[in-house]
Amino acid sequence: MLTLEKEQTTALDYSVVNISIQETFAAIDRFEWQAVDEILQMREQQVYLQAGYKNFEEYCQRELYAWGGYRRINQLLGAKKVIDAVGELGGHIKNERQARPLLRLVKEPEKLKQAIAIALKDNPDPSVSDFAAAANIVVPQLPRKKQSIQEPMVPKIQEPVVPQKVIVTVSQQSHPRYGESGTIEADAPNRWQQIVTFADGERLLLNNTDLDAPSVPFSRERTYPVEYTEAIAALKEQHQQELEQLSQELRIGLQAEAGAKAEAQVQEQIQSLQNLYKQQKEQNIQLQQRLDEMEGLRKLEIENQQLLSRIQELENAVEQRPSQQWGNTMTQQATKALNKQVKQALEKTIDLRSLAQEPPKENAQECLRLMGMALKNLASAMNNTQALEAAALILGSEPTPTAIAYRAEQLSMLPQAVSDIRQVLAKPGCTWQGFWAVAQEYEVIKQDYWGELTNQETDLITALQNASSQPNTIGIGSIVAHADPYRTLYVEKGEVVEDLGEEVMVAWDCWKEQSKKTDRYFRDELRFWKGENQ
């Protein structure tokens, strides 16, 4: 920054001083005090005359308008007067804003110093409000009365807006000439400023808002040339059109987005309902098959009970009448009827000779089961205790008709149990939960179906059981479903394809035909897939 000595009164160059002042005001927030000395040189030595300016006010309005113009320069010069008046206490005033409320006390230095001392007493680093409060304590300020401004009548004949020799007073407290009176002796250069001549002969260009002259009919409203007014109106209209266009585009975009979301939700609900209907249909088929099986078992049980009842009746009849008492009572007709009943009972038995000639093709366990059932039926028909004991030994039960019948019913479920378990183990991604959901139905014949499984199948079951005892963590490759039962994805199966740290990316089977095939979730939003019938 260029600094000028006060002794250089004739060798000053306008361009150098002007550029230095502009560079100083570019950093006005931190270095505004550095420009005050140069401003004083520009005004007192009238350096501005080299550029053709008539007075200091015109120079400020033209060259320093970007930094507040003449009004801001007057504020800085007023702050300079305050600092010079208080001497050493001026170091506590950091900027012009703090000096502004003290300007009205500059003509009374003792009161000014007293105000600064009061501000420092309450706060070592006083603010603008602290200085203002201290100044008001020293010299209370009466509230300013609002002056009513009457709009001038527009005469038919154009006359000067401002009459000559009008006395006005500076009413702006921040102005260095606050409280001083002057006269308006020249026409106003524009509609918002006046040229005022003070008693010491200095002429200043003041804003209308800084003057207190209700009798002077000058306008306080700023106007613009016609071309500026038209340009401003055009810009406003263009801005309004742009706002309307943006609003319309935003409205259309929101409607399209809402429609797409609604359509996606409807499609998702339809897909979910279709899947639920499919699962319900499969469950109904399985239940119907189970009911048919139970109905068949019930009919067999009724027939067995009837046979047992008939056999018991025959045994009771034999016990009540010893063989020597029958005599010739057994006629040919009675013998024929008895042989018919025995023949009907034997028809339900299994020919052991046919088992010897052609054993069952499925397995040896089935062969033993059939042999045991054949011996059991034979023992029931012939009332043969040895046949009953042989049936109990083969079937692995107590030698009683009830125990043998219960054991035979258990073994009748063995083929179906082996088939269901192998079907579960053959599914991809089989888990212990899926296996146990089926195996627990056949827990009573676990030893029987375990012997029918291969070594690979038993090893797989053991591995699934060991894996289920360890805490599982959802990771890449895990088969999952959504954990929220109110979401449609609760009944859908997906696979984790990417680990994102706290989140994972899941590819859903039901989305394979859609454009969006994956989505990201937190791990606690998912659960392990437990099969179709959950």
Short mmCIF file of C-alpha atoms in Angstrom, two decimals:
data_model
loop_
_atom_site.label_atom_id
_atom_site.label_comp_id
_atom_site.label_asym_id
_atom_site.label_seq_id
_atom_site.Cartn_x
_atom_site.Cartn_y
_atom_site.Cartn_z
CA MET A 1 0.00 0.00 0.00
CA LEU A 2 1.23 3.51 -0.87
CA THR A 3 1.55 6.01 2.04
CA LEU A 4 2.05 9.71 1.44
CA GLU A 5 3.88 12.19 3.60
CA LYS A 6 2.10 15.42 4.52
CA GLU A 7 5.01 17.54 3.24
CA GLN A 8 4.38 16.40 -0.40
CA THR A 9 1.89 19.03 -1.46
CA THR A 10 2.68 19.50 -5.14
CA ALA A 11 4.28 16.22 -6.32
CA LEU A 12 1.21 14.06 -5.66
CA ASP A 13 -0.19 12.08 -8.61
CA TYR A 14 -3.91 11.44 -8.83
CA SER A 15 -3.68 7.91 -10.26
CA VAL A 16 -1.30 6.70 -7.55
CA VAL A 17 -3.39 8.08 -4.71
CA ASN A 18 -6.67 6.85 -6.19
CA ILE A 19 -5.41 3.27 -6.80
CA SER A 20 -3.93 3.13 -3.30
CA ILE A 21 -7.25 4.21 -1.78
CA GLN A 22 -9.22 1.58 -3.75
CA GLU A 23 -6.80 -1.20 -2.75
CA THR A 24 -7.13 -0.16 0.89
CA PHE A 25 -10.95 -0.28 0.79
CA ALA A 26 -10.84 -3.82 -0.67
CA ALA A 27 -9.70 -4.97 2.80
CA ILE A 28 -11.91 -2.51 4.69
CA ASP A 29 -13.05 -5.03 7.34
CA ARG A 30 -9.50 -5.24 8.75
CA PHE A 31 -7.62 -2.20 7.48
CA GLU A 32 -10.22 0.58 7.18
CA TRP A 33 -8.24 2.81 9.53
CA GLN A 34 -5.28 2.82 7.14
CA ALA A 35 -7.33 4.63 4.49
CA VAL A 36 -8.26 7.61 6.74
CA ASP A 37 -4.91 9.44 6.42
CA GLU A 38 -4.94 9.10 2.64
CA ILE A 39 -8.55 10.28 2.47
CA LEU A 40 -7.60 13.34 4.50
CA GLN A 41 -4.73 14.04 2.09
CA MET A 42 -7.06 13.67 -0.89
CA ARG A 43 -9.54 16.14 0.66
CA GLU A 44 -7.23 18.70 2.34
CA GLN A 45 -4.70 18.90 -0.52
CA GLN A 46 -7.45 18.68 -3.17
CA VAL A 47 -5.66 15.99 -5.15
CA TYR A 48 -8.99 15.09 -6.79
CA LEU A 49 -8.79 18.27 -8.88
CA GLN A 50 -6.16 16.58 -11.06
CA ALA A 51 -8.89 14.22 -12.36
CA GLY A 52 -11.28 17.08 -13.13
CA TYR A 53 -13.60 16.62 -10.13
CA LYS A 54 -15.11 19.87 -8.87
CA ASN A 55 -15.21 18.91 -5.19
CA PHE A 56 -14.37 16.12 -2.78
CA GLU A 57 -17.99 14.88 -2.61
CA GLU A 58 -18.09 14.28 -6.36
CA TYR A 59 -14.84 12.33 -6.19
CA CYS A 60 -16.21 10.07 -3.42
CA GLN A 61 -19.47 9.40 -5.25
CA ARG A 62 -17.69 8.55 -8.51
CA GLU A 63 -14.56 6.69 -7.42
CA LEU A 64 -15.49 5.20 -4.03
CA TYR A 65 -19.13 4.28 -4.61
CA ALA A 66 -18.28 0.54 -4.31
CA TRP A 67 -17.24 1.11 -0.66
CA GLY A 68 -20.19 3.23 0.41
CA GLY A 69 -19.42 6.50 -1.36
CA TYR A 70 -19.42 9.84 0.37
CA ARG A 71 -21.60 8.63 3.24
CA ARG A 72 -19.15 5.93 4.25
CA ILE A 73 -16.21 8.37 3.97
CA ASN A 74 -17.98 10.78 6.34
CA GLN A 75 -18.49 7.91 8.81
CA LEU A 76 -14.77 7.09 8.77
CA LEU A 77 -13.77 10.73 9.16
CA GLY A 78 -16.20 11.03 12.09
CA ALA A 79 -14.59 7.98 13.74
CA LYS A 80 -11.18 9.61 13.18
CA LYS A 81 -12.38 12.71 15.06
CA VAL A 82 -13.52 10.53 17.98
CA ILE A 83 -10.17 8.70 18.22
CA ASP A 84 -8.17 11.96 18.00
CA ALA A 85 -10.37 13.54 20.71
CA VAL A 86 -9.90 10.76 23.32
CA GLY A 87 -6.13 10.34 22.90
CA GLU A 88 -4.82 7.11 24.46
CA LEU A 89 -8.31 5.73 25.01
CA GLY A 90 -8.74 5.57 21.24
CA GLY A 91 -6.87 2.25 21.18
CA HIS A 92 -9.96 0.57 22.63
CA ILE A 93 -12.05 1.55 19.59
CA LYS A 94 -11.51 -1.22 17.05
CA ASN A 95 -13.64 -0.02 14.12
CA GLU A 96 -15.88 2.74 12.88
CA ARG A 97 -19.06 1.06 14.10
CA GLN A 98 -17.89 1.34 17.72
CA ALA A 99 -17.09 5.04 17.28
CA ARG A 100 -20.44 5.85 15.64
CA PRO A 101 -22.54 6.23 18.87
CA LEU A 102 -19.74 8.39 20.42
CA LEU A 103 -19.66 10.88 17.55
CA ARG A 104 -22.28 13.17 19.09
CA LEU A 105 -19.97 13.73 22.09
CA VAL A 106 -16.91 14.70 20.03
CA LYS A 107 -17.36 18.41 20.80
CA GLU A 108 -17.18 17.62 24.54
CA PRO A 109 -13.96 15.59 24.98
CA GLU A 110 -14.36 15.15 28.73
CA LYS A 111 -17.79 13.60 28.40
CA LEU A 112 -16.50 11.50 25.51
CA LYS A 113 -13.64 10.12 27.66
CA GLN A 114 -16.09 9.51 30.51
CA ALA A 115 -18.33 7.45 28.21
CA ILE A 116 -15.40 5.32 27.04
CA ALA A 117 -14.30 4.76 30.65
CA ILE A 118 -17.82 3.57 31.58
CA ALA A 119 -17.85 1.13 28.65
CA LEU A 120 -14.42 -0.26 29.63
CA LYS A 121 -15.48 -0.63 33.26
CA ASP A 122 -18.30 -3.03 32.39
CA ASN A 123 -16.46 -4.88 29.60
CA PRO A 124 -12.69 -4.84 28.91
CA ASP A 125 -13.49 -5.48 25.21
CA PRO A 126 -16.63 -3.36 24.70
CA SER A 127 -18.95 -3.79 21.73
CA VAL A 128 -21.00 -1.27 19.79
CA SER A 129 -23.93 -1.65 22.18
CA ASP A 130 -21.64 -1.08 25.20
CA PHE A 131 -20.36 2.23 23.76
CA ALA A 132 -23.90 3.31 22.85
CA ALA A 133 -25.18 2.54 26.37
CA ALA A 134 -22.25 4.41 27.95
CA ALA A 135 -22.83 7.47 25.73
CA ASN A 136 -26.51 7.47 26.63
CA ILE A 137 -25.58 7.38 30.36
CA VAL A 138 -23.28 10.42 30.04
CA VAL A 139 -25.59 12.44 27.78
CA PRO A 140 -29.09 10.95 27.56
CA GLN A 141 -30.53 11.13 24.07
CA LEU A 142 -34.11 12.15 23.60
CA PRO A 143 -36.18 9.99 21.23
CA ARG A 144 -36.36 11.41 17.76
CA LYS A 145 -39.78 12.55 16.59
CA LYS A 146 -40.87 11.22 13.22
CA GLN A 147 -41.40 13.97 10.73
CA SER A 148 -44.37 13.69 8.43
CA ILE A 149 -43.44 14.29 4.81
CA GLN A 150 -46.09 15.73 2.60
CA GLU A 151 -45.92 14.88 -1.06
CA PRO A 152 -45.57 18.04 -3.17
CA MET A 153 -48.25 19.01 -5.59
CA VAL A 154 -47.21 18.74 -9.19
CA PRO A 155 -47.74 22.15 -10.82
CA LYS A 156 -48.89 22.51 -14.35
CA ILE A 157 -45.82 24.65 -15.16
CA GLN A 158 -42.48 23.02 -14.41
CA GLU A 159 -40.76 24.99 -11.67
CA PRO A 160 -37.58 24.34 -9.64
CA VAL A 161 -38.16 21.45 -7.24
CA VAL A 162 -36.07 23.06 -4.45
CA PRO A 163 -36.55 26.77 -3.59
CA GLN A 164 -33.45 28.91 -3.12
CA LYS A 165 -31.99 29.80 0.29
CA VAL A 166 -33.72 26.96 2.18
CA ILE A 167 -32.21 26.32 5.62
CA VAL A 168 -31.73 22.66 6.55
CA THR A 169 -30.13 20.80 9.46
CA VAL A 170 -28.14 17.55 9.41
CA SER A 171 -30.25 15.02 11.38
CA GLN A 172 -28.15 11.87 10.86
CA GLN A 173 -26.16 11.23 14.08
CA SER A 174 -23.38 9.35 12.30
CA HIS A 175 -22.65 12.32 10.02
CA PRO A 176 -19.66 14.52 11.01
CA ARG A 177 -21.87 17.61 10.55
CA TYR A 178 -24.63 16.29 12.80
CA GLY A 179 -26.62 19.16 14.34
CA GLU A 180 -25.14 21.85 12.03
CA SER A 181 -27.36 23.96 9.76
CA GLY A 182 -26.78 25.02 6.19
CA THR A 183 -28.55 26.44 3.18
CA ILE A 184 -29.52 24.96 -0.17
CA GLU A 185 -28.33 27.49 -2.75
CA ALA A 186 -28.17 25.31 -5.88
CA ASP A 187 -30.38 22.90 -7.74
CA ALA A 188 -30.25 19.29 -6.61
CA PRO A 189 -28.08 17.06 -8.86
CA ASN A 190 -30.64 14.25 -8.51
CA ARG A 191 -33.89 13.40 -6.69
CA TRP A 192 -32.29 11.85 -3.57
CA GLN A 193 -29.45 14.32 -2.73
CA GLN A 194 -28.99 18.04 -2.08
CA ILE A 195 -26.01 20.42 -2.18
CA VAL A 196 -25.79 22.13 1.22
CA THR A 197 -23.55 25.13 2.02
CA PHE A 198 -22.49 25.42 5.70
CA ALA A 199 -21.50 28.56 7.66
CA ASP A 200 -17.76 27.89 7.18
CA GLY A 201 -18.24 27.96 3.40
CA GLU A 202 -17.90 24.19 2.85
CA ARG A 203 -20.36 22.71 0.38
CA LEU A 204 -21.36 19.07 0.84
CA LEU A 205 -23.52 16.67 -1.17
CA LEU A 206 -25.93 15.17 1.38
CA ASN A 207 -28.62 12.53 1.09
CA ASN A 208 -32.20 13.68 1.61
CA THR A 209 -32.60 11.12 4.40
CA ASP A 210 -29.75 12.81 6.35
CA LEU A 211 -31.50 16.20 6.42
CA ASP A 212 -34.21 17.49 8.76
CA ALA A 213 -36.15 20.00 6.72
CA PRO A 214 -39.91 19.27 6.63
CA SER A 215 -40.56 22.58 4.87
CA VAL A 216 -38.38 21.59 1.88
CA PRO A 217 -40.47 19.77 -0.74
CA PHE A 218 -37.81 17.39 -2.03
CA SER A 219 -38.53 13.76 -2.76
CA ARG A 220 -36.97 11.10 -0.54
CA GLU A 221 -37.73 8.23 -2.90
CA ARG A 222 -35.13 7.01 -5.33
CA THR A 223 -36.20 6.81 -8.98
CA TYR A 224 -34.60 5.21 -12.00
CA PRO A 225 -34.35 6.26 -15.64
CA VAL A 226 -36.93 4.95 -18.06
CA GLU A 227 -34.55 2.45 -19.67
CA TYR A 228 -33.61 1.05 -16.25
CA THR A 229 -37.27 0.75 -15.24
CA GLU A 230 -38.10 -1.16 -18.40
CA ALA A 231 -35.10 -3.47 -17.95
CA ILE A 232 -36.08 -4.16 -14.33
CA ALA A 233 -39.66 -4.93 -15.35
CA ALA A 234 -38.42 -7.29 -18.08
CA LEU A 235 -36.15 -9.10 -15.62
CA LYS A 236 -39.01 -9.47 -13.14
CA GLU A 237 -41.29 -10.90 -15.82
CA GLN A 238 -38.58 -13.31 -17.02
CA HIS A 239 -37.92 -14.41 -13.44
CA GLN A 240 -41.63 -15.00 -12.85
CA GLN A 241 -41.87 -17.10 -16.02
CA GLU A 242 -38.86 -19.18 -14.97
CA LEU A 243 -40.43 -19.77 -11.54
CA GLU A 244 -43.71 -20.89 -13.12
CA GLN A 245 -41.88 -23.23 -15.52
CA LEU A 246 -39.82 -24.76 -12.70
CA SER A 247 -42.96 -25.18 -10.60
CA GLN A 248 -44.76 -26.95 -13.45
CA GLU A 249 -41.79 -29.26 -14.15
CA LEU A 250 -41.53 -30.09 -10.45
CA ARG A 251 -45.27 -30.83 -10.25
CA ILE A 252 -45.12 -33.12 -13.32
CA GLY A 253 -42.05 -34.91 -11.95
CA LEU A 254 -43.71 -35.50 -8.57
CA GLN A 255 -46.86 -36.84 -10.23
CA ALA A 256 -44.86 -39.23 -12.43
CA GLU A 257 -42.82 -40.43 -9.47
CA ALA A 258 -45.94 -40.96 -7.36
CA GLY A 259 -47.58 -42.92 -10.21
CA ALA A 260 -44.52 -45.12 -10.65
CA LYS A 261 -44.35 -45.85 -6.93
CA ALA A 262 -48.06 -46.69 -6.78
CA GLU A 263 -47.76 -49.02 -9.77
CA ALA A 264 -44.73 -50.75 -8.25
CA GLN A 265 -46.60 -51.24 -4.97
CA VAL A 266 -49.63 -52.70 -6.76
CA GLN A 267 -47.41 -55.09 -8.75
CA GLU A 268 -45.65 -56.14 -5.56
CA GLN A 269 -48.95 -56.77 -3.80
CA ILE A 270 -50.28 -58.79 -6.74
CA GLN A 271 -47.13 -60.89 -6.83
CA SER A 272 -47.34 -61.47 -3.08
CA LEU A 273 -51.00 -62.53 -3.31
CA GLN A 274 -50.20 -64.93 -6.14
CA ASN A 275 -47.42 -66.51 -4.10
CA LEU A 276 -49.68 -66.82 -1.06
CA TYR A 277 -52.40 -68.41 -3.19
CA LYS A 278 -49.88 -70.89 -4.61
CA GLN A 279 -48.61 -71.82 -1.15
CA GLN A 280 -52.14 -72.14 0.21
CA LYS A 281 -53.10 -74.40 -2.69
CA GLU A 282 -50.11 -76.67 -2.08
CA GLN A 283 -50.90 -76.83 1.62
CA ASN A 284 -54.51 -77.75 0.85
CA ILE A 285 -53.36 -80.59 -1.42
CA GLN A 286 -51.02 -81.92 1.25
CA LEU A 287 -53.75 -81.70 3.90
CA GLN A 288 -56.19 -83.54 1.64
CA GLN A 289 -53.64 -86.31 1.08
CA ARG A 290 -53.04 -86.54 4.80
CA LEU A 291 -56.77 -86.72 5.47
CA ASP A 292 -57.14 -89.53 2.91
CA GLU A 293 -54.36 -91.47 4.59
CA MET A 294 -55.90 -90.97 8.02
CA GLU A 295 -59.30 -92.06 6.71
CA GLY A 296 -57.75 -95.25 5.32
CA LEU A 297 -56.04 -95.95 8.62
CA ARG A 298 -59.30 -95.37 10.45
CA LYS A 299 -61.12 -97.88 8.25
CA LEU A 300 -58.38 -100.47 8.80
CA GLU A 301 -58.54 -99.88 12.53
CA ILE A 302 -62.31 -100.46 12.50
CA GLU A 303 -61.88 -103.69 10.55
CA ASN A 304 -59.17 -104.88 12.94
CA GLN A 305 -61.39 -104.11 15.91
CA GLN A 306 -64.22 -106.08 14.35
CA LEU A 307 -61.92 -109.06 13.76
CA LEU A 308 -60.57 -108.92 17.28
CA SER A 309 -64.11 -108.74 18.66
CA ARG A 310 -65.14 -111.74 16.63
CA ILE A 311 -62.09 -113.74 17.68
CA GLN A 312 -62.76 -112.86 21.31
CA GLU A 313 -66.31 -114.10 20.99
CA LEU A 314 -65.10 -117.40 19.56
CA GLU A 315 -62.54 -117.83 22.31
CA ASN A 316 -65.18 -117.17 24.95
CA ALA A 317 -67.47 -119.69 23.38
CA VAL A 318 -64.76 -122.36 23.38
CA GLU A 319 -63.89 -121.70 27.04
CA GLN A 320 -67.52 -121.93 28.16
CA ARG A 321 -68.11 -125.28 26.43
CA PRO A 322 -65.30 -127.82 26.67
CA SER A 323 -64.67 -129.94 23.64
CA GLN A 324 -66.25 -133.04 25.18
CA GLN A 325 -69.54 -131.18 25.61
CA TRP A 326 -69.87 -130.21 21.97
CA GLY A 327 -70.69 -133.71 20.93
CA ASN A 328 -72.36 -133.81 17.56
CA THR A 329 -73.62 -130.24 17.73
CA MET A 330 -71.23 -129.17 14.95
CA THR A 331 -73.38 -129.80 11.97
CA GLN A 332 -72.21 -129.47 8.40
CA GLN A 333 -73.83 -126.06 8.15
CA ALA A 334 -72.01 -124.77 11.29
CA THR A 335 -68.73 -126.20 10.04
CA LYS A 336 -69.21 -124.42 6.72
CA ALA A 337 -69.94 -121.09 8.41
CA LEU A 338 -66.89 -121.40 10.69
CA ASN A 339 -64.63 -122.31 7.79
CA LYS A 340 -65.94 -119.26 5.90
CA GLN A 341 -65.04 -116.93 8.77
CA VAL A 342 -61.58 -118.46 9.12
CA LYS A 343 -61.07 -118.16 5.37
CA GLN A 344 -62.05 -114.44 5.47
CA ALA A 345 -59.58 -113.86 8.30
CA LEU A 346 -56.80 -115.68 6.48
CA GLU A 347 -57.41 -113.65 3.33
CA LYS A 348 -56.10 -110.59 5.18
CA THR A 349 -52.85 -112.37 6.09
CA ILE A 350 -49.73 -112.50 3.97
CA ASP A 351 -48.55 -115.75 2.49
CA LEU A 352 -45.12 -116.39 4.06
CA ARG A 353 -44.27 -118.70 1.20
CA SER A 354 -44.71 -115.83 -1.28
CA LEU A 355 -42.26 -113.75 0.80
CA ALA A 356 -39.74 -116.60 0.68
CA GLN A 357 -40.08 -116.95 -3.08
CA GLU A 358 -40.04 -113.19 -3.90
CA PRO A 359 -38.82 -110.85 -1.10
CA PRO A 360 -39.90 -107.17 -1.19
CA LYS A 361 -37.88 -105.10 -3.60
CA GLU A 362 -37.55 -102.03 -1.34
CA ASN A 363 -35.49 -103.23 1.65
CA ALA A 364 -35.08 -105.95 4.27
CA GLN A 365 -36.77 -103.83 6.94
CA GLU A 366 -39.94 -103.78 4.88
CA CYS A 367 -39.68 -107.55 4.50
CA LEU A 368 -39.46 -108.03 8.25
CA ARG A 369 -42.39 -105.69 8.78
CA LEU A 370 -44.53 -107.66 6.37
CA MET A 371 -43.52 -110.93 8.00
CA GLY A 372 -44.36 -109.61 11.43
CA MET A 373 -47.76 -108.37 10.26
CA ALA A 374 -48.43 -111.74 8.62
CA LEU A 375 -47.59 -113.61 11.82
CA LYS A 376 -49.70 -111.17 13.82
CA ASN A 377 -52.75 -111.74 11.59
CA LEU A 378 -52.12 -115.51 11.67
CA ALA A 379 -51.90 -115.52 15.45
CA SER A 380 -55.13 -113.52 15.65
CA ALA A 381 -56.95 -115.85 13.26
CA MET A 382 -55.68 -119.12 14.70
CA ASN A 383 -55.30 -117.99 18.31
CA ASN A 384 -51.69 -119.16 18.15
CA THR A 385 -49.50 -117.85 20.97
CA GLN A 386 -46.26 -118.94 19.34
CA ALA A 387 -47.11 -117.03 16.15
CA LEU A 388 -47.87 -113.96 18.31
CA GLU A 389 -44.49 -114.21 20.05
CA ALA A 390 -42.73 -114.65 16.72
CA ALA A 391 -44.47 -111.53 15.35
CA ALA A 392 -43.44 -109.55 18.45
CA LEU A 393 -39.83 -110.71 18.08
CA ILE A 394 -39.68 -109.71 14.42
CA LEU A 395 -41.38 -106.35 14.92
CA GLY A 396 -39.50 -105.51 18.14
CA SER A 397 -42.46 -105.03 20.47
CA GLU A 398 -44.23 -106.61 23.40
CA PRO A 399 -45.99 -109.98 22.67
CA THR A 400 -49.46 -108.48 22.94
CA PRO A 401 -51.91 -107.81 20.11
CA THR A 402 -52.15 -104.09 20.99
CA ALA A 403 -48.37 -103.53 21.11
CA ILE A 404 -47.84 -105.46 17.86
CA ALA A 405 -50.62 -103.45 16.13
CA TYR A 406 -49.08 -100.14 17.32
CA ARG A 407 -45.62 -101.21 16.16
CA ALA A 408 -46.97 -102.31 12.78
CA GLU A 409 -48.64 -98.91 12.34
CA GLN A 410 -45.32 -97.17 13.12
CA LEU A 411 -43.42 -99.27 10.61
CA SER A 412 -46.06 -98.55 7.97
CA MET A 413 -44.90 -94.91 8.04
CA LEU A 414 -41.26 -95.85 7.38
CA PRO A 415 -41.29 -95.67 3.53
CA GLN A 416 -43.00 -92.28 3.59
CA ALA A 417 -40.57 -91.00 6.26
CA VAL A 418 -37.49 -92.06 4.26
CA SER A 419 -38.95 -90.50 1.10
CA ASP A 420 -39.75 -87.14 2.80
CA ILE A 421 -36.35 -86.92 4.49
CA ARG A 422 -34.45 -87.66 1.29
CA GLN A 423 -36.54 -85.08 -0.54
CA VAL A 424 -35.58 -82.40 2.02
CA LEU A 425 -31.88 -83.33 1.94
CA ALA A 426 -31.87 -83.13 -1.86
CA LYS A 427 -33.04 -79.50 -1.90
CA PRO A 428 -30.29 -76.88 -2.58
CA GLY A 429 -29.42 -74.82 0.47
CA CYS A 430 -30.86 -77.34 2.90
CA THR A 431 -30.72 -76.28 6.56
CA TRP A 432 -31.16 -78.02 9.90
CA GLN A 433 -34.42 -76.15 10.45
CA GLY A 434 -35.82 -77.45 7.16
CA PHE A 435 -34.74 -81.02 7.96
CA TRP A 436 -36.07 -80.88 11.52
CA ALA A 437 -39.47 -79.59 10.38
CA VAL A 438 -39.93 -82.92 8.56
CA ALA A 439 -37.97 -85.26 10.82
CA GLN A 440 -39.83 -84.33 14.00
CA GLU A 441 -43.00 -85.89 12.54
CA TYR A 442 -41.20 -89.28 12.42
CA GLU A 443 -39.27 -88.97 15.69
CA VAL A 444 -40.84 -92.19 17.07
CA ILE A 445 -39.27 -94.25 14.24
CA LYS A 446 -35.95 -92.37 14.14
CA GLN A 447 -33.89 -95.54 14.64
CA ASP A 448 -35.80 -97.26 11.85
CA TYR A 449 -35.44 -94.56 9.17
CA TRP A 450 -31.84 -93.78 10.28
CA GLY A 451 -30.85 -97.33 9.34
CA GLU A 452 -32.39 -96.90 5.88
CA LEU A 453 -30.37 -93.75 5.04
CA THR A 454 -26.98 -93.89 3.32
CA ASN A 455 -23.73 -92.80 4.96
CA GLN A 456 -23.65 -89.60 2.89
CA GLU A 457 -27.16 -88.71 4.02
CA THR A 458 -26.45 -89.33 7.71
CA ASP A 459 -23.20 -87.31 7.47
CA LEU A 460 -25.13 -84.42 5.93
CA ILE A 461 -27.70 -84.49 8.73
CA THR A 462 -24.92 -84.48 11.34
CA ALA A 463 -23.21 -81.50 9.64
CA LEU A 464 -26.48 -79.55 9.53
CA GLN A 465 -27.07 -80.21 13.23
CA ASN A 466 -23.55 -79.03 14.15
CA ALA A 467 -23.92 -75.91 12.03
CA SER A 468 -27.24 -75.04 13.67
CA SER A 469 -25.63 -75.06 17.15
CA GLN A 470 -23.31 -72.19 16.14
CA PRO A 471 -24.57 -68.59 15.82
CA ASN A 472 -25.22 -67.80 12.18
CA THR A 473 -24.30 -64.50 10.59
CA ILE A 474 -25.88 -63.36 7.38
CA GLY A 475 -23.17 -63.07 4.74
CA ILE A 476 -22.48 -63.62 1.06
CA GLY A 477 -24.33 -66.71 -0.15
CA SER A 478 -26.86 -66.78 2.73
CA ILE A 479 -30.45 -67.61 1.76
CA VAL A 480 -32.64 -65.05 3.48
CA ALA A 481 -36.11 -63.54 3.69
CA HIS A 482 -37.37 -60.24 5.09
CA ALA A 483 -37.79 -60.20 8.90
CA ASP A 484 -40.90 -57.99 8.91
CA PRO A 485 -44.03 -60.23 8.64
CA TYR A 486 -46.01 -57.30 7.25
CA ARG A 487 -43.72 -56.96 4.24
CA THR A 488 -44.45 -58.93 1.08
CA LEU A 489 -40.83 -60.10 0.99
CA TYR A 490 -41.40 -61.98 4.27
CA VAL A 491 -42.50 -65.03 2.24
CA GLU A 492 -39.97 -64.53 -0.59
CA LYS A 493 -36.53 -66.08 -0.87
CA GLY A 494 -33.39 -64.14 -1.71
CA GLU A 495 -29.63 -64.61 -1.74
CA VAL A 496 -26.98 -62.25 -0.34
CA VAL A 497 -24.72 -61.32 -3.27
CA GLU A 498 -22.63 -58.48 -1.79
CA ASP A 499 -21.42 -57.44 1.67
CA LEU A 500 -21.46 -53.64 2.20
CA GLY A 501 -20.27 -53.61 5.81
CA GLU A 502 -23.27 -52.83 7.99
CA GLU A 503 -25.57 -53.54 5.03
CA VAL A 504 -25.85 -56.36 2.48
CA MET A 505 -27.16 -56.54 -1.09
CA VAL A 506 -29.90 -59.16 -1.64
CA ALA A 507 -31.05 -60.60 -4.99
CA TRP A 508 -34.69 -61.76 -4.73
CA ASP A 509 -35.99 -64.73 -6.72
CA CYS A 510 -39.32 -62.99 -7.30
CA TRP A 511 -37.56 -60.04 -8.94
CA LYS A 512 -35.73 -62.04 -11.62
CA GLU A 513 -38.15 -60.89 -14.34
CA GLN A 514 -38.15 -57.25 -13.19
CA SER A 515 -35.75 -54.44 -14.01
CA LYS A 516 -34.80 -54.05 -10.35
CA LYS A 517 -33.35 -57.35 -9.16
CA THR A 518 -31.47 -56.37 -5.98
CA ASP A 519 -31.84 -54.06 -2.99
CA ARG A 520 -29.76 -53.24 0.11
CA TYR A 521 -30.78 -53.95 3.73
CA PHE A 522 -29.36 -53.92 7.24
CA ARG A 523 -28.71 -57.40 8.64
CA ASP A 524 -31.32 -57.01 11.38
CA GLU A 525 -33.95 -56.44 8.68
CA LEU A 526 -33.40 -59.98 7.32
CA ARG A 527 -33.77 -63.55 8.58
CA PHE A 528 -32.63 -66.93 7.33
CA TRP A 529 -34.94 -68.65 4.87
CA LYS A 530 -36.77 -71.61 6.47
CA GLY A 531 -38.44 -73.15 3.44
CA GLU A 532 -41.62 -72.52 1.47
CA ASN A 533 -44.08 -73.46 4.25
CA GLN A 534 -43.01 -71.15 7.07
#
